[in-house]
PDB file of C-alpha atoms in Angstrom:
ATOM      1  CA  MET A 927      23.739  38.224   8.118  1.00  0.00           C
ATOM      2  CA  ARG A 928      25.748  41.251   9.209  1.00  0.00           C
ATOM      3  CA  ASN A 929      28.439  42.965   7.142  1.00  0.00           C
ATOM      4  CA  SER A 930      32.023  42.736   8.366  1.00  0.00           C
ATOM      5  CA  THR A 931      35.381  43.783   6.976  1.00  0.00           C
ATOM      6  CA  LEU A 932      38.835  42.298   6.630  1.00  0.00           C
ATOM      7  CA  LEU A 933      41.959  44.030   5.343  1.00  0.00           C
ATOM      8  CA  PHE A 934      45.451  42.801   4.573  1.00  0.00           C
ATOM      9  CA  LEU A 935      48.438  45.095   4.098  1.00  0.00           C
ATOM     10  CA  VAL A 936      50.488  43.605   1.264  1.00  0.00           C
ATOM     11  CA  LYS A 937      53.841  44.371  -0.348  1.00  0.00           C
ATOM     12  CA  LYS A 938      54.573  43.738  -4.021  1.00  0.00           C
ATOM     13  CA  GLU A 939      57.612  43.242  -6.208  1.00  0.00           C
ATOM     14  CA  GLY A 940      56.498  44.108  -9.705  1.00  0.00           C
ATOM     15  CA  GLU A 941      53.022  42.648 -10.066  1.00  0.00           C
ATOM     16  CA  ALA A 942      53.509  39.817  -7.559  1.00  0.00           C
ATOM     17  CA  ILE A 943      52.483  40.065  -3.914  1.00  0.00           C
ATOM     18  CA  THR A 944      55.503  38.975  -1.867  1.00  0.00           C
ATOM     19  CA  GLU A 945      54.585  39.810   1.746  1.00  0.00           C
ATOM     20  CA  ILE A 946      51.411  40.017   3.805  1.00  0.00           C
ATOM     21  CA  CYS A 947      50.765  41.503   7.216  1.00  0.00           C
ATOM     22  CA  LEU A 948      48.804  39.146   9.450  1.00  0.00           C
ATOM     23  CA  ALA A 949      47.806  40.009  12.984  1.00  0.00           C
ATOM     24  CA  MET A 950      47.495  37.630  15.920  1.00  0.00           C
ATOM     25  CA  LYS A 951      44.103  38.120  17.544  1.00  0.00           C
ATOM     26  CA  LYS A 952      44.672  38.599  21.260  1.00  0.00           C
ATOM     27  CA  ARG A 953      41.082  38.570  22.572  1.00  0.00           C
ATOM     28  CA  GLY A 954      37.494  37.941  21.603  1.00  0.00           C
ATOM     29  CA  PHE A 955      36.188  36.195  18.474  1.00  0.00           C
ATOM     30  CA  GLY A 956      39.109  34.475  16.721  1.00  0.00           C
ATOM     31  CA  LYS A 957      41.523  34.738  19.672  1.00  0.00           C
ATOM     32  CA  GLY A 958      44.766  32.863  19.046  1.00  0.00           C
ATOM     33  CA  ARG A 959      44.507  32.974  15.240  1.00  0.00           C
ATOM     34  CA  TYR A 960      46.330  35.022  12.627  1.00  0.00           C
ATOM     35  CA  ASN A 961      44.078  37.069  10.380  1.00  0.00           C
ATOM     36  CA  GLY A 962      43.809  40.390   8.646  1.00  0.00           C
ATOM     37  CA  VAL A 963      42.396  43.358  10.520  1.00  0.00           C
ATOM     38  CA  GLY A 964      38.773  44.416  10.466  1.00  0.00           C
ATOM     39  CA  GLY A 965      35.454  43.925  12.135  1.00  0.00           C
ATOM     40  CA  LYS A 966      31.814  44.875  12.207  1.00  0.00           C
ATOM     41  CA  VAL A 967      30.322  47.608  10.071  1.00  0.00           C
ATOM     42  CA  GLU A 968      28.591  49.952  12.497  1.00  0.00           C
ATOM     43  CA  GLU A 969      25.197  51.538  11.837  1.00  0.00           C
ATOM     44  CA  GLY A 970      25.517  54.484   9.456  1.00  0.00           C
ATOM     45  CA  GLU A 971      28.970  53.467   8.168  1.00  0.00           C
ATOM     46  CA  THR A 972      29.869  52.426   4.662  1.00  0.00           C
ATOM     47  CA  ILE A 973      31.822  49.203   4.328  1.00  0.00           C
ATOM     48  CA  GLU A 974      34.828  51.157   3.034  1.00  0.00           C
ATOM     49  CA  TYR A 975      34.758  53.561   5.985  1.00  0.00           C
ATOM     50  CA  ALA A 976      34.493  50.642   8.433  1.00  0.00           C
ATOM     51  CA  VAL A 977      37.524  48.814   7.006  1.00  0.00           C
ATOM     52  CA  LYS A 978      39.615  51.996   7.218  1.00  0.00           C
ATOM     53  CA  ARG A 979      38.451  52.728  10.788  1.00  0.00           C
ATOM     54  CA  GLU A 980      39.094  49.173  11.974  1.00  0.00           C
ATOM     55  CA  THR A 981      42.583  49.169  10.431  1.00  0.00           C
ATOM     56  CA  GLN A 982      43.517  52.346  12.248  1.00  0.00           C
ATOM     57  CA  GLU A 983      42.025  51.130  15.545  1.00  0.00           C
ATOM     58  CA  GLU A 984      43.646  47.687  15.432  1.00  0.00           C
ATOM     59  CA  ILE A 985      47.165  48.342  14.064  1.00  0.00           C
ATOM     60  CA  SER A 986      47.505  52.180  13.956  1.00  0.00           C
ATOM     61  CA  VAL A 987      47.813  52.323  10.164  1.00  0.00           C
ATOM     62  CA  VAL A 988      45.940  54.780   7.932  1.00  0.00           C
ATOM     63  CA  VAL A 989      44.771  53.350   4.593  1.00  0.00           C
ATOM     64  CA  GLU A 990      43.014  55.263   1.844  1.00  0.00           C
ATOM     65  CA  ASP A 991      43.492  53.301  -1.370  1.00  0.00           C
ATOM     66  CA  ILE A 992      41.885  49.905  -0.759  1.00  0.00           C
ATOM     67  CA  HIS A 993      41.144  47.161  -3.286  1.00  0.00           C
ATOM     68  CA  LYS A 994      38.329  44.656  -2.762  1.00  0.00           C
ATOM     69  CA  CYS A 995      39.550  41.132  -3.424  1.00  0.00           C
ATOM     70  CA  ALA A 996      36.887  38.834  -1.946  1.00  0.00           C
ATOM     71  CA  GLU A 997      33.404  38.539  -0.512  1.00  0.00           C
ATOM     72  CA  LEU A 998      32.960  35.637   1.894  1.00  0.00           C
ATOM     73  CA  ALA A 999      29.820  34.431   3.665  1.00  0.00           C
ATOM     74  CA  PHE A1000      30.401  32.661   6.977  1.00  0.00           C
ATOM     75  CA  THR A1001      27.613  30.675   8.627  1.00  0.00           C
ATOM     76  CA  PHE A1002      27.711  29.257  12.154  1.00  0.00           C
ATOM     77  CA  PRO A1003      24.547  27.112  12.611  1.00  0.00           C
ATOM     78  CA  HIS A1004      25.340  26.583  16.319  1.00  0.00           C
ATOM     79  CA  ASN A1005      25.563  30.378  16.919  1.00  0.00           C
ATOM     80  CA  GLU A1006      23.752  32.429  14.287  1.00  0.00           C
ATOM     81  CA  SER A1007      24.859  35.716  15.887  1.00  0.00           C
ATOM     82  CA  TRP A1008      28.309  34.984  14.390  1.00  0.00           C
ATOM     83  CA  ASN A1009      26.977  34.774  10.810  1.00  0.00           C
ATOM     84  CA  GLN A1010      28.582  37.417   8.610  1.00  0.00           C
ATOM     85  CA  LEU A1011      29.286  38.557   5.093  1.00  0.00           C
ATOM     86  CA  VAL A1012      32.942  39.597   5.071  1.00  0.00           C
ATOM     87  CA  HIS A1013      34.191  42.158   2.555  1.00  0.00           C
ATOM     88  CA  VAL A1014      37.923  41.515   2.068  1.00  0.00           C
ATOM     89  CA  TYR A1015      40.391  44.182   0.930  1.00  0.00           C
ATOM     90  CA  PHE A1016      44.070  44.636   0.167  1.00  0.00           C
ATOM     91  CA  ALA A1017      45.986  47.847   0.822  1.00  0.00           C
ATOM     92  CA  PHE A1018      49.194  48.319  -1.161  1.00  0.00           C
ATOM     93  CA  SER A1019      50.099  51.639   0.478  1.00  0.00           C
ATOM     94  CA  TRP A1020      49.463  53.129   3.915  1.00  0.00           C
ATOM     95  CA  GLU A1021      50.676  55.674   6.422  1.00  0.00           C
ATOM     96  CA  GLY A1022      52.484  54.512   9.548  1.00  0.00           C
ATOM     97  CA  GLU A1023      53.917  51.206  10.655  1.00  0.00           C
ATOM     98  CA  PRO A1024      51.682  48.394  11.935  1.00  0.00           C
ATOM     99  CA  LEU A1025      51.713  48.522  15.737  1.00  0.00           C
ATOM    100  CA  GLU A1026      50.402  46.168  18.395  1.00  0.00           C
ATOM    101  CA  SER A1027      47.124  47.108  20.097  1.00  0.00           C
ATOM    102  CA  GLU A1028      45.120  45.531  22.910  1.00  0.00           C
ATOM    103  CA  GLU A1029      43.372  43.402  20.277  1.00  0.00           C
ATOM    104  CA  MET A1030      45.942  42.592  17.573  1.00  0.00           C
ATOM    105  CA  LYS A1031      49.689  41.955  17.220  1.00  0.00           C
ATOM    106  CA  PRO A1032      50.837  42.375  13.587  1.00  0.00           C
ATOM    107  CA  TYR A1033      53.587  40.362  11.871  1.00  0.00           C
ATOM    108  CA  TRP A1034      54.914  40.330   8.300  1.00  0.00           C
ATOM    109  CA  PHE A1035      55.058  37.003   6.446  1.00  0.00           C
ATOM    110  CA  SER A1036      56.397  36.005   3.061  1.00  0.00           C
ATOM    111  CA  VAL A1037      53.528  34.669   0.941  1.00  0.00           C
ATOM    112  CA  ASN A1038      55.511  31.415   0.861  1.00  0.00           C
ATOM    113  CA  ASP A1039      55.460  31.154   4.675  1.00  0.00           C
ATOM    114  CA  ILE A1040      51.873  31.993   5.623  1.00  0.00           C
ATOM    115  CA  PRO A1041      50.990  30.138   8.868  1.00  0.00           C
ATOM    116  CA  TYR A1042      47.726  28.582   7.647  1.00  0.00           C
ATOM    117  CA  LYS A1043      47.646  26.100  10.560  1.00  0.00           C
ATOM    118  CA  GLU A1044      47.345  29.071  12.940  1.00  0.00           C
ATOM    119  CA  MET A1045      44.566  30.745  10.936  1.00  0.00           C
ATOM    120  CA  TRP A1046      40.868  30.104  10.335  1.00  0.00           C
ATOM    121  CA  PRO A1047      40.517  26.759   8.496  1.00  0.00           C
ATOM    122  CA  ASP A1048      38.833  28.383   5.476  1.00  0.00           C
ATOM    123  CA  ASP A1049      41.804  30.676   4.719  1.00  0.00           C
ATOM    124  CA  ILE A1050      43.806  27.978   2.918  1.00  0.00           C
ATOM    125  CA  PHE A1051      40.977  27.685   0.357  1.00  0.00           C
ATOM    126  CA  TRP A1052      40.600  31.317  -0.691  1.00  0.00           C
ATOM    127  CA  LEU A1053      43.631  33.376   0.416  1.00  0.00           C
ATOM    128  CA  PRO A1054      46.112  31.815  -2.063  1.00  0.00           C
ATOM    129  CA  ASN A1055      43.722  32.729  -4.896  1.00  0.00           C
ATOM    130  CA  VAL A1056      43.393  36.390  -3.935  1.00  0.00           C
ATOM    131  CA  LEU A1057      47.160  36.609  -3.458  1.00  0.00           C
ATOM    132  CA  GLN A1058      47.441  35.502  -7.099  1.00  0.00           C
ATOM    133  CA  GLY A1059      45.139  38.341  -8.189  1.00  0.00           C
ATOM    134  CA  LYS A1060      41.857  36.428  -8.433  1.00  0.00           C
ATOM    135  CA  TYR A1061      38.612  37.872  -7.051  1.00  0.00           C
ATOM    136  CA  VAL A1062      36.895  35.295  -4.833  1.00  0.00           C
ATOM    137  CA  LYS A1063      33.273  34.887  -3.768  1.00  0.00           C
ATOM    138  CA  GLY A1064      32.782  32.066  -1.330  1.00  0.00           C
ATOM    139  CA  ALA A1065      30.640  30.599   1.423  1.00  0.00           C
ATOM    140  CA  PHE A1066      31.758  28.573   4.427  1.00  0.00           C
ATOM    141  CA  THR A1067      29.780  26.803   7.148  1.00  0.00           C
ATOM    142  CA  PHE A1068      31.469  26.072  10.466  1.00  0.00           C
ATOM    143  CA  GLY A1069      30.653  23.376  13.002  1.00  0.00           C
ATOM    144  CA  GLU A1070      31.015  23.855  16.733  1.00  0.00           C
TER     145      GLU A1070
END
């Protein structure tokens, strides 16, 4: 199972997360779904370096201070090359504004208006918990 990363830019009022940046995937794995930004950890990279690199590549934002909020194992029995352990992070501060790339188009959503029906079906089960400050470890198996 390969390591992958996922990062969400989030805005807070006091201690509560009020907004989240989701990006519409424009091509490849996950096309047509909203998600955070991230991807594969390349050989020789740390997970933290990979999440920062992917964020800059996909939405032109530089993050330094990241906070791990979940670790999720995804299994695809019909295509084992998709199996991955995803390390999920929040960033509460960053440099630059999220910009569209060839791969991702970012949008800001209120946490009360997250478009779960346009996301991966597992997101509804774990994302609300991490938005409430809980650390989540989970495992999901997908059919075809």
